[in-house]
XYZ file of C-alpha atoms in Angstrom:
560
model
C -35.480 8.965 0.989
C -35.624 8.988 4.733
C -34.467 11.844 6.889
C -33.208 11.024 10.354
C -31.502 12.630 13.423
C -28.051 11.102 14.233
C -28.177 9.522 17.692
C -24.514 10.434 18.352
C -24.095 14.074 16.938
C -27.797 15.116 16.609
C -27.081 16.205 12.915
C -29.682 15.622 10.310
C -28.772 13.059 7.587
C -30.411 11.352 4.689
C -30.897 7.649 4.180
C -31.383 7.134 0.438
C -33.499 4.474 -1.317
C -30.327 2.883 -2.676
C -28.977 2.764 0.942
C -32.029 0.805 1.953
C -31.867 -1.449 -1.020
C -28.239 -2.293 -0.376
C -29.107 -2.994 3.305
C -31.788 -5.380 2.236
C -29.386 -7.126 -0.169
C -26.684 -7.504 2.382
C -29.028 -8.780 5.189
C -28.248 -12.379 6.400
C -30.315 -15.495 6.576
C -30.159 -17.887 9.514
C -32.120 -21.144 9.387
C -33.815 -19.987 6.217
C -35.125 -16.860 7.810
C -33.840 -13.440 6.647
C -32.882 -10.868 9.313
C -32.982 -7.518 7.777
C -30.449 -4.802 8.782
C -32.396 -1.723 10.144
C -31.584 1.723 8.703
C -28.515 3.385 10.270
C -29.189 5.483 13.421
C -26.015 7.441 13.028
C -24.738 9.712 10.210
C -21.964 8.471 7.874
C -19.359 10.495 9.748
C -20.266 9.064 13.214
C -20.385 5.535 11.755
C -16.955 5.895 10.341
C -15.876 7.535 13.640
C -16.709 4.384 15.631
C -15.184 2.010 13.136
C -11.917 3.901 13.189
C -11.830 4.109 16.943
C -11.125 0.347 16.839
C -7.895 0.770 14.896
C -4.401 1.816 16.218
C -1.967 1.780 13.438
C 0.750 4.363 14.407
C 1.355 4.085 18.154
C 3.780 1.313 19.007
C 5.166 0.236 22.407
C 7.687 -2.139 23.770
C 6.087 -4.912 25.826
C 6.312 -8.647 26.461
C 4.473 -11.616 24.962
C 2.105 -12.816 27.688
C 2.834 -16.579 26.690
C 6.489 -16.635 25.826
C 7.885 -13.661 27.815
C 9.721 -12.489 24.798
C 10.265 -8.712 24.288
C 8.035 -7.585 21.504
C 6.753 -4.401 19.736
C 2.994 -3.986 19.972
C 0.292 -1.500 19.312
C -1.167 -2.405 22.635
C 0.387 -0.399 25.567
C 1.918 -2.662 28.268
C -0.485 -1.260 30.943
C -3.618 -2.179 28.791
C -5.871 -4.971 30.183
C -5.600 -6.610 26.643
C -3.606 -9.883 26.631
C -0.849 -9.828 23.767
C 0.891 -12.675 22.098
C 3.648 -12.281 19.669
C 2.333 -13.051 16.164
C 4.206 -16.302 15.818
C 2.591 -17.633 19.070
C -0.826 -16.189 18.276
C -1.131 -17.936 15.011
C 0.235 -21.203 16.373
C -1.465 -24.229 17.877
C -0.039 -23.584 21.290
C -3.289 -22.107 22.637
C -7.014 -22.619 21.816
C -9.368 -19.620 21.649
C -12.311 -21.799 22.452
C -10.929 -22.253 25.929
C -12.362 -18.723 26.480
C -15.860 -19.678 25.246
C -18.928 -18.785 27.166
C -22.823 -19.084 27.137
C -24.774 -16.080 25.938
C -26.595 -14.394 28.818
C -30.038 -13.119 27.622
C -30.320 -10.774 30.679
C -27.302 -8.618 29.578
C -26.476 -6.411 26.667
C -24.584 -8.181 23.849
C -21.831 -5.520 23.643
C -21.081 -5.873 27.396
C -20.654 -9.580 26.990
C -18.601 -9.239 23.824
C -16.316 -6.732 25.561
C -15.533 -9.020 28.369
C -14.637 -11.707 25.863
C -12.404 -9.441 23.872
C -10.514 -8.435 27.055
C -9.947 -12.108 27.936
C -8.877 -13.535 24.666
C -5.281 -12.856 23.441
C -4.749 -10.723 20.343
C -1.698 -10.512 18.084
C 0.809 -7.918 19.026
C 0.635 -6.291 15.553
C -1.003 -6.862 12.225
C 1.706 -7.549 9.702
C 2.621 -10.228 7.269
C 5.416 -11.146 9.682
C 6.040 -14.552 7.893
C 7.002 -12.624 4.693
C 8.699 -9.620 6.396
C 12.467 -9.182 6.892
C 13.895 -6.698 9.371
C 10.568 -4.816 9.868
C 10.015 -5.005 13.536
C 8.571 -1.438 13.843
C 5.837 -1.682 11.265
C 2.084 -2.164 11.580
C -0.859 -2.893 9.325
C 1.797 -3.730 6.745
C 3.144 -6.820 4.981
C 5.704 -8.214 2.614
C 8.216 -5.518 3.497
C 12.020 -5.573 3.781
C 14.265 -3.327 5.885
C 11.475 -0.921 6.726
C 10.984 1.275 9.866
C 7.842 3.110 10.890
C 5.798 2.388 7.855
C 2.123 1.762 8.272
C -0.810 0.646 6.094
C 1.902 -0.319 3.583
C 2.819 -3.462 1.570
C 5.736 -4.795 -0.650
C 8.344 -2.055 0.239
C 12.046 -2.114 0.573
C 14.363 0.046 2.539
C 11.589 2.683 3.319
C 10.880 4.698 6.409
C 8.463 7.021 8.185
C 5.525 6.602 5.742
C 1.857 5.944 5.638
C 0.040 3.875 3.022
C 2.995 3.311 0.486
C 3.034 0.377 -1.760
C 5.729 -1.273 -3.813
C 8.271 1.555 -3.010
C 11.989 1.269 -2.593
C 14.157 3.548 -0.656
C 11.497 6.151 0.162
C 11.049 8.146 3.301
C 8.239 10.380 4.675
C 5.630 9.610 2.071
C 1.929 9.368 2.067
C -0.180 7.239 -0.210
C 2.751 6.730 -2.813
C 3.054 3.819 -5.077
C 5.776 2.203 -7.231
C 8.264 4.909 -6.469
C 11.894 5.029 -5.636
C 14.255 7.352 -3.731
C 11.467 9.729 -2.902
C 11.017 12.038 0.096
C 7.885 13.933 1.274
C 5.834 12.701 -1.683
C 1.961 12.645 -1.318
C -0.374 10.769 -3.648
C 2.201 10.052 -6.183
C 2.801 7.048 -8.567
C 5.976 5.865 -10.259
C 8.221 8.769 -9.290
C 11.951 8.638 -8.853
C 14.605 10.587 -6.913
C 12.214 13.377 -6.070
C 11.034 15.371 -3.062
C 7.920 17.334 -2.079
C 5.777 16.157 -4.871
C 2.021 15.996 -4.724
C -0.615 14.474 -7.001
C 2.064 13.611 -9.532
C 3.094 10.590 -11.582
C 6.102 9.452 -13.653
C 8.204 12.344 -12.481
C 11.978 12.253 -11.656
C 14.761 14.330 -10.345
C 12.353 16.983 -9.302
C 11.224 18.951 -6.281
C 7.972 20.898 -5.324
C 5.622 19.640 -7.979
C 1.844 19.523 -7.957
C -0.433 17.828 -10.544
C 2.568 17.062 -12.887
C 2.937 14.064 -15.157
C 6.156 12.721 -16.877
C 8.209 15.704 -15.729
C 12.087 15.524 -15.224
C 14.366 18.114 -13.546
C 11.696 20.450 -12.669
C 11.233 22.734 -9.610
C 8.279 24.679 -8.148
C 5.943 23.701 -10.975
C 2.316 22.816 -11.198
C -0.039 21.289 -13.985
C 2.986 20.515 -16.292
C 3.115 17.454 -18.661
C 6.088 15.989 -20.270
C 8.469 18.896 -19.423
C 12.133 19.056 -18.422
C 14.237 21.743 -16.845
C 11.514 24.078 -15.688
C 11.371 26.396 -12.638
C 8.135 27.953 -11.618
C 6.590 26.656 -14.896
C 9.160 28.495 -16.968
C 11.940 26.713 -19.043
C 15.491 27.283 -17.839
C 18.859 25.893 -18.838
C 20.393 22.848 -17.174
C 23.020 25.051 -15.459
C 20.227 27.363 -13.996
C 18.266 24.418 -12.846
C 21.273 22.851 -11.052
C 22.011 26.029 -9.373
C 18.419 26.371 -7.965
C 18.530 22.810 -6.940
C 21.734 23.011 -5.027
C 20.422 25.881 -2.863
C 17.790 23.568 -1.447
C 20.344 21.553 0.409
C 19.967 24.156 3.186
C 17.303 23.934 5.798
C 16.751 27.670 5.747
C 16.564 27.841 1.872
C 14.151 24.731 1.896
C 11.782 26.308 4.364
C 11.659 29.504 2.103
C 10.958 27.335 -0.960
C 8.142 25.554 0.825
C 6.503 29.021 1.641
C 6.976 30.085 -1.930
C 5.514 26.886 -3.393
C 2.395 27.080 -1.080
C 1.649 30.451 -2.752
C 2.545 29.287 -6.279
C 0.536 26.236 -6.545
C -2.789 27.903 -5.805
C -2.331 30.041 -8.812
C -3.004 27.078 -11.130
C -6.502 25.458 -11.505
C -7.313 22.240 -9.735
C -9.515 19.399 -10.972
C -12.685 19.089 -8.933
C -11.836 15.484 -7.932
C -8.618 13.480 -7.512
C -8.981 10.294 -9.434
C -9.110 8.669 -12.872
C -10.823 5.819 -14.813
C -14.055 6.224 -12.795
C -17.671 5.843 -13.703
C -20.640 7.215 -11.678
C -18.614 8.089 -8.603
C -18.961 10.574 -5.893
C -16.154 11.372 -3.509
C -12.461 11.950 -3.793
C -9.131 10.150 -4.288
C -10.848 7.323 -6.264
C -9.275 5.207 -8.957
C -10.692 2.588 -11.350
C -14.243 2.404 -9.866
C -17.906 2.274 -10.833
C -20.989 3.094 -8.934
C -19.123 4.340 -5.731
C -21.128 6.825 -3.641
C -19.445 9.011 -1.077
C -16.282 7.002 -0.979
C -12.681 8.266 -0.472
C -9.125 7.079 -0.777
C -10.045 3.941 -2.624
C -9.590 1.876 -5.749
C -11.259 -0.945 -7.704
C -14.710 -0.496 -6.208
C -17.927 -1.738 -7.864
C -21.308 -0.534 -6.413
C -20.062 0.647 -2.909
C -21.322 3.266 -0.614
C -19.646 5.141 2.104
C -16.316 3.229 1.883
C -12.917 4.510 2.768
C -9.357 3.159 2.111
C -10.418 0.213 -0.008
C -7.093 -1.392 -0.787
C -8.164 -4.180 -3.244
C -11.187 -5.000 -5.286
C -14.460 -4.622 -3.409
C -17.994 -5.094 -4.581
C -21.511 -4.421 -3.231
C -20.469 -3.166 0.112
C -21.360 -0.293 2.434
C -19.907 1.487 5.473
C -16.386 0.176 5.074
C -13.081 1.336 6.452
C -9.846 -0.299 5.121
C -11.236 -3.448 3.457
C -10.419 -5.160 0.119
C -10.673 -8.338 -1.841
C -14.269 -8.905 -0.679
C -17.936 -8.725 -1.409
C -21.058 -7.941 0.425
C -19.596 -6.349 3.458
C -21.382 -3.999 5.836
C -20.013 -1.943 8.705
C -16.579 -3.543 8.748
C -13.095 -2.246 9.294
C -9.676 -3.867 8.344
C -11.170 -6.829 6.613
C -10.303 -8.579 3.361
C -8.358 -11.177 1.453
C -11.342 -13.221 0.409
C -14.010 -11.857 2.733
C -17.658 -12.450 1.857
C -21.008 -11.763 3.543
C -19.704 -10.230 6.779
C -20.969 -7.405 8.954
C -20.099 -5.480 12.207
C -16.692 -6.902 12.334
C -13.096 -5.693 12.308
C -9.453 -6.848 12.070
C -10.024 -10.109 10.130
C -7.834 -10.808 7.182
C -7.926 -14.169 5.235
C -10.696 -16.315 3.766
C -13.732 -15.494 5.754
C -17.409 -15.593 5.233
C -20.633 -15.136 7.219
C -18.875 -13.483 10.154
C -20.824 -11.141 12.369
C -19.892 -9.007 15.363
C -16.397 -10.501 15.611
C -12.682 -9.550 15.471
C -9.410 -11.385 14.767
C -11.036 -14.508 13.394
C -9.036 -15.360 10.164
C -9.906 -18.284 8.026
C -13.194 -18.747 9.717
C -16.884 -18.793 8.726
C -20.217 -18.856 10.362
C -19.137 -17.100 13.572
C -21.063 -14.604 15.684
C -19.721 -12.558 18.446
C -16.207 -14.173 18.392
C -12.775 -12.923 19.198
C -9.584 -14.606 18.134
C -11.362 -17.623 16.828
C -8.966 -18.754 14.130
C -10.135 -21.389 11.518
C -13.418 -21.973 13.335
C -16.978 -22.573 12.294
C -20.418 -22.353 13.947
C -19.091 -20.470 17.131
C -20.808 -17.868 19.331
C -18.801 -15.992 21.974
C -15.938 -18.577 21.274
C -18.233 -21.501 22.126
C -18.694 -24.263 19.643
C -22.121 -25.289 18.333
C -23.583 -27.694 15.767
C -24.719 -26.129 12.523
C -28.392 -26.409 13.641
C -27.586 -25.279 17.151
C -25.684 -22.272 15.843
C -28.440 -21.073 13.535
C -31.098 -21.414 16.190
C -29.042 -19.560 18.799
C -27.929 -16.718 16.437
C -31.678 -16.196 15.559
C -32.495 -15.907 19.273
C -29.572 -13.476 19.887
C -30.705 -11.234 16.968
C -34.179 -11.122 18.289
C -32.784 -10.170 21.588
C -30.600 -7.623 20.267
C -33.431 -5.836 18.576
C -34.982 -5.332 22.038
C -31.781 -3.835 23.319
C -31.155 -1.654 20.151
C -27.975 -3.350 19.403
C -28.861 -5.182 16.225
C -27.562 -3.245 13.296
C -25.098 -1.103 15.232
C -21.342 -1.465 15.007
C -19.247 -1.812 18.222
C -19.568 1.384 20.238
C -16.538 3.464 20.814
C -16.399 2.672 24.588
C -15.514 -0.980 23.815
C -12.393 -0.157 21.823
C -9.187 -1.724 23.033
C -7.555 1.663 22.561
C -7.771 5.171 23.993
C -9.524 7.589 21.547
C -6.310 9.555 21.142
C -4.382 6.276 20.338
C -6.577 5.294 17.565
C -6.753 6.441 13.946
C -9.972 8.320 14.624
C -8.079 11.145 16.282
C -6.474 12.016 12.880
C -9.733 12.531 11.296
C -12.109 13.487 14.113
C -9.784 15.097 16.764
C -11.242 15.694 20.248
C -9.865 16.945 23.528
C -9.494 14.636 26.525
C -12.459 16.508 28.174
C -14.596 15.915 25.089
C -13.735 12.256 24.970
C -14.375 11.737 28.698
C -17.760 13.559 28.444
C -18.813 11.042 25.830
C -17.764 8.191 28.135
C -14.936 6.939 25.934
C -11.357 5.947 26.860
C -8.358 8.254 26.767
C -4.862 7.149 27.083
C -3.046 9.504 29.395
C 0.475 7.984 28.718
C 0.576 9.109 25.006
C 1.589 12.743 25.734
C 4.292 11.647 28.274
C 6.132 9.431 25.727
C 9.553 10.710 24.624
C 9.302 14.164 26.135
C 12.570 15.943 25.684
C 14.821 16.463 28.660
C 17.831 18.664 29.013
C 19.290 20.959 26.383
C 18.152 20.305 22.743
C 20.787 19.136 20.234
C 21.608 21.650 17.568
C 20.655 20.313 14.082
C 23.083 21.218 11.234
C 21.750 23.441 8.385
C 22.821 21.027 5.639
C 23.355 17.324 5.407
C 27.063 17.965 4.527
C 27.609 19.312 7.960
C 26.106 16.230 9.783
C 28.413 13.754 11.464
C 27.833 10.080 11.921
C 27.459 10.595 15.706
C 24.013 12.301 15.057
C 22.539 8.802 15.211
C 23.506 8.392 18.869
C 21.715 11.643 19.869
C 18.217 12.508 20.652
C 16.806 15.442 18.725
C 13.959 17.566 19.979
C 10.889 18.204 17.730
C 10.456 21.955 17.175
C 6.712 21.557 17.233
C 5.763 18.893 19.861
C 8.863 19.005 22.073
C 9.101 15.275 21.811
C 12.426 13.472 21.286
C 13.248 11.581 18.068
C 16.179 9.925 16.550
C 17.881 9.777 13.151
C 18.604 6.158 12.095
C 21.803 5.467 10.159
C 19.921 4.669 6.918
C 18.571 8.103 6.894
C 21.956 9.817 6.702
C 22.738 8.069 3.355
C 19.310 8.758 2.070
C 19.503 12.484 2.808
C 22.858 12.597 1.227
C 21.620 11.088 -1.982
C 18.965 13.609 -2.301
C 21.017 16.599 -0.894
C 18.356 17.313 1.782
C 18.744 18.633 5.377
C 17.796 16.537 8.374
C 14.206 16.955 9.537
C 13.605 19.226 12.571
C 10.298 17.560 13.552
C 9.425 14.104 14.810
C 7.655 11.573 12.630
C 4.116 12.214 14.027
C 4.321 16.023 13.357
C 5.640 15.289 9.823
C 2.851 12.821 9.254
C 0.245 15.422 10.289
C 1.646 17.875 7.946
C 1.549 15.619 5.061
C -1.994 14.595 5.870
C -3.020 18.295 6.023
C -1.828 18.661 2.384
C -4.853 16.474 1.290
C -8.450 17.699 1.147
C -10.762 16.659 3.881
C -13.356 13.981 3.271
C -16.183 16.510 3.074
C -18.061 17.221 -0.050
C -19.283 20.739 -1.153
C -21.497 21.878 -3.949
C -20.047 24.655 -6.009
C -19.598 25.545 -9.710
C -16.760 25.211 -12.093
C -14.698 28.413 -12.011
C -14.394 28.334 -15.759
C -17.688 27.184 -17.417
C -19.991 27.528 -14.363
C -21.344 23.918 -14.447
C -22.427 22.419 -11.071
C -19.705 20.186 -9.397
C -19.476 18.353 -6.120
C -15.956 18.598 -4.630
C -13.925 18.486 -1.569
C -12.640 21.969 -2.256
C -14.516 24.376 0.006
C -16.225 27.257 -1.872
C -14.129 29.811 0.095
C -10.735 28.237 -0.709
C -8.548 30.446 -2.988
C -7.913 27.779 -5.663
C -9.569 27.878 -9.108
C -11.482 24.615 -9.246
C -12.522 23.261 -12.739
C -14.818 20.471 -13.813
C -12.990 17.673 -15.533
C -13.630 18.873 -19.062
C -12.271 22.386 -18.386
C -9.333 21.090 -16.345
C -8.109 18.720 -19.095
C -8.535 21.428 -21.718
C -6.442 23.878 -19.636
C -3.628 21.271 -18.844
C -3.465 19.713 -22.269
């Protein structure tokens, strides 16, 4: 084990023997010579922070394609120096990324040269499966969706809105990490649920509201840790008539807010399992499913021998320091990579049949590229310049040796070369900073974000129940009661709220998203003991929290 001081935050952190073993295993060869990855200089949090700073999933803008002139929706602000093409144009043969190629300058830092290339080469307006999508103009980091609006990090959904990380859902709205569900609202970490609202960590539940840790429950309200129950309120059996009476009351906004407050108090009275996940072996982290040998990983599934990985969305093996990658093997310090990705490092935003890619972005279906941007279906390229196989390996070896002298070899792209302002990127959700703090670090801040959709004039009164809402509400701009920003109700929402007998939201999408995110535990591990048997556990529940936290054995004994 090696103890180090993080060069970013000055915190002490450990580099374990298994970390070093994996680094050596992942290190590449060029010209038959192995170039080992050095031990990390930053702690796992700061490494994740700089990867997430390269990603803007949620903030969308109206702009124009720099080539066709068409109006498009993009995650790049129109005032940005980044050149943006609509996706159909970017993936076409109407332009050649090698036209932007350049020689490597051994008198200047690598990241400085790469940043200049990144600013010059066009990037796609969004990251979606646009060729498979239908009526999904306002989505990002999403694919194979139909009739969806403002969904992100989401695939294979129909008629769904205002959600993050939902998959194979139909007619769902305001959900977070929910799968294979239908007609659900404000559901977080749920699977195979139907016609329900305000569910968390539940599966196979239907026609219910305000459930936590429930399985196969139907017609239940305000319940926690129930299995295979029907017609229960606050974990007590009731008649069908009593249940329907309680449920009807929740069509009022005022009654719904009171129910939320009551449920926040009620759910902490029941024990919680120390970790969210199932079908795991030898894992440390939280929100992990069907994984083996995963160390300090979160929000992931189907991992095998992975370390410090986050939001793994498809099978991943032998990888380390990953954010949002899947269907790959032997990846290191990568973000938003996958769909047959092998032997890649220090790269981001590359999806589709790649291998041996280093320090690059937006290079799908490519291999053996170093320091490239937008190089589609290319091989043996450096800074978007074409080389022979021999010339490529010789030049990469020289560049790596040079990067060792500048301290750049083994480091991911620094936050200051991100295409986005810190507050635009995903990192602000997990490592929030003020404008002054961001500027003090020398990073970018987007001043226009706070000015978007600021309410003007008198706010529109929102009816207390959906039955009082007229169709003209979709023509009006509502004012978020938290942020003061304006938001709209789309026509599809009216029918959705009527089906579930729910009042209109009083907050904009971004505030609702923050509240859903806050329901989940933070990605920080704590040592504590099981509140029932006293065995040592490592959990994301802080020791000072009011919940009773059980080890898996005690939790299962209590619930079943």
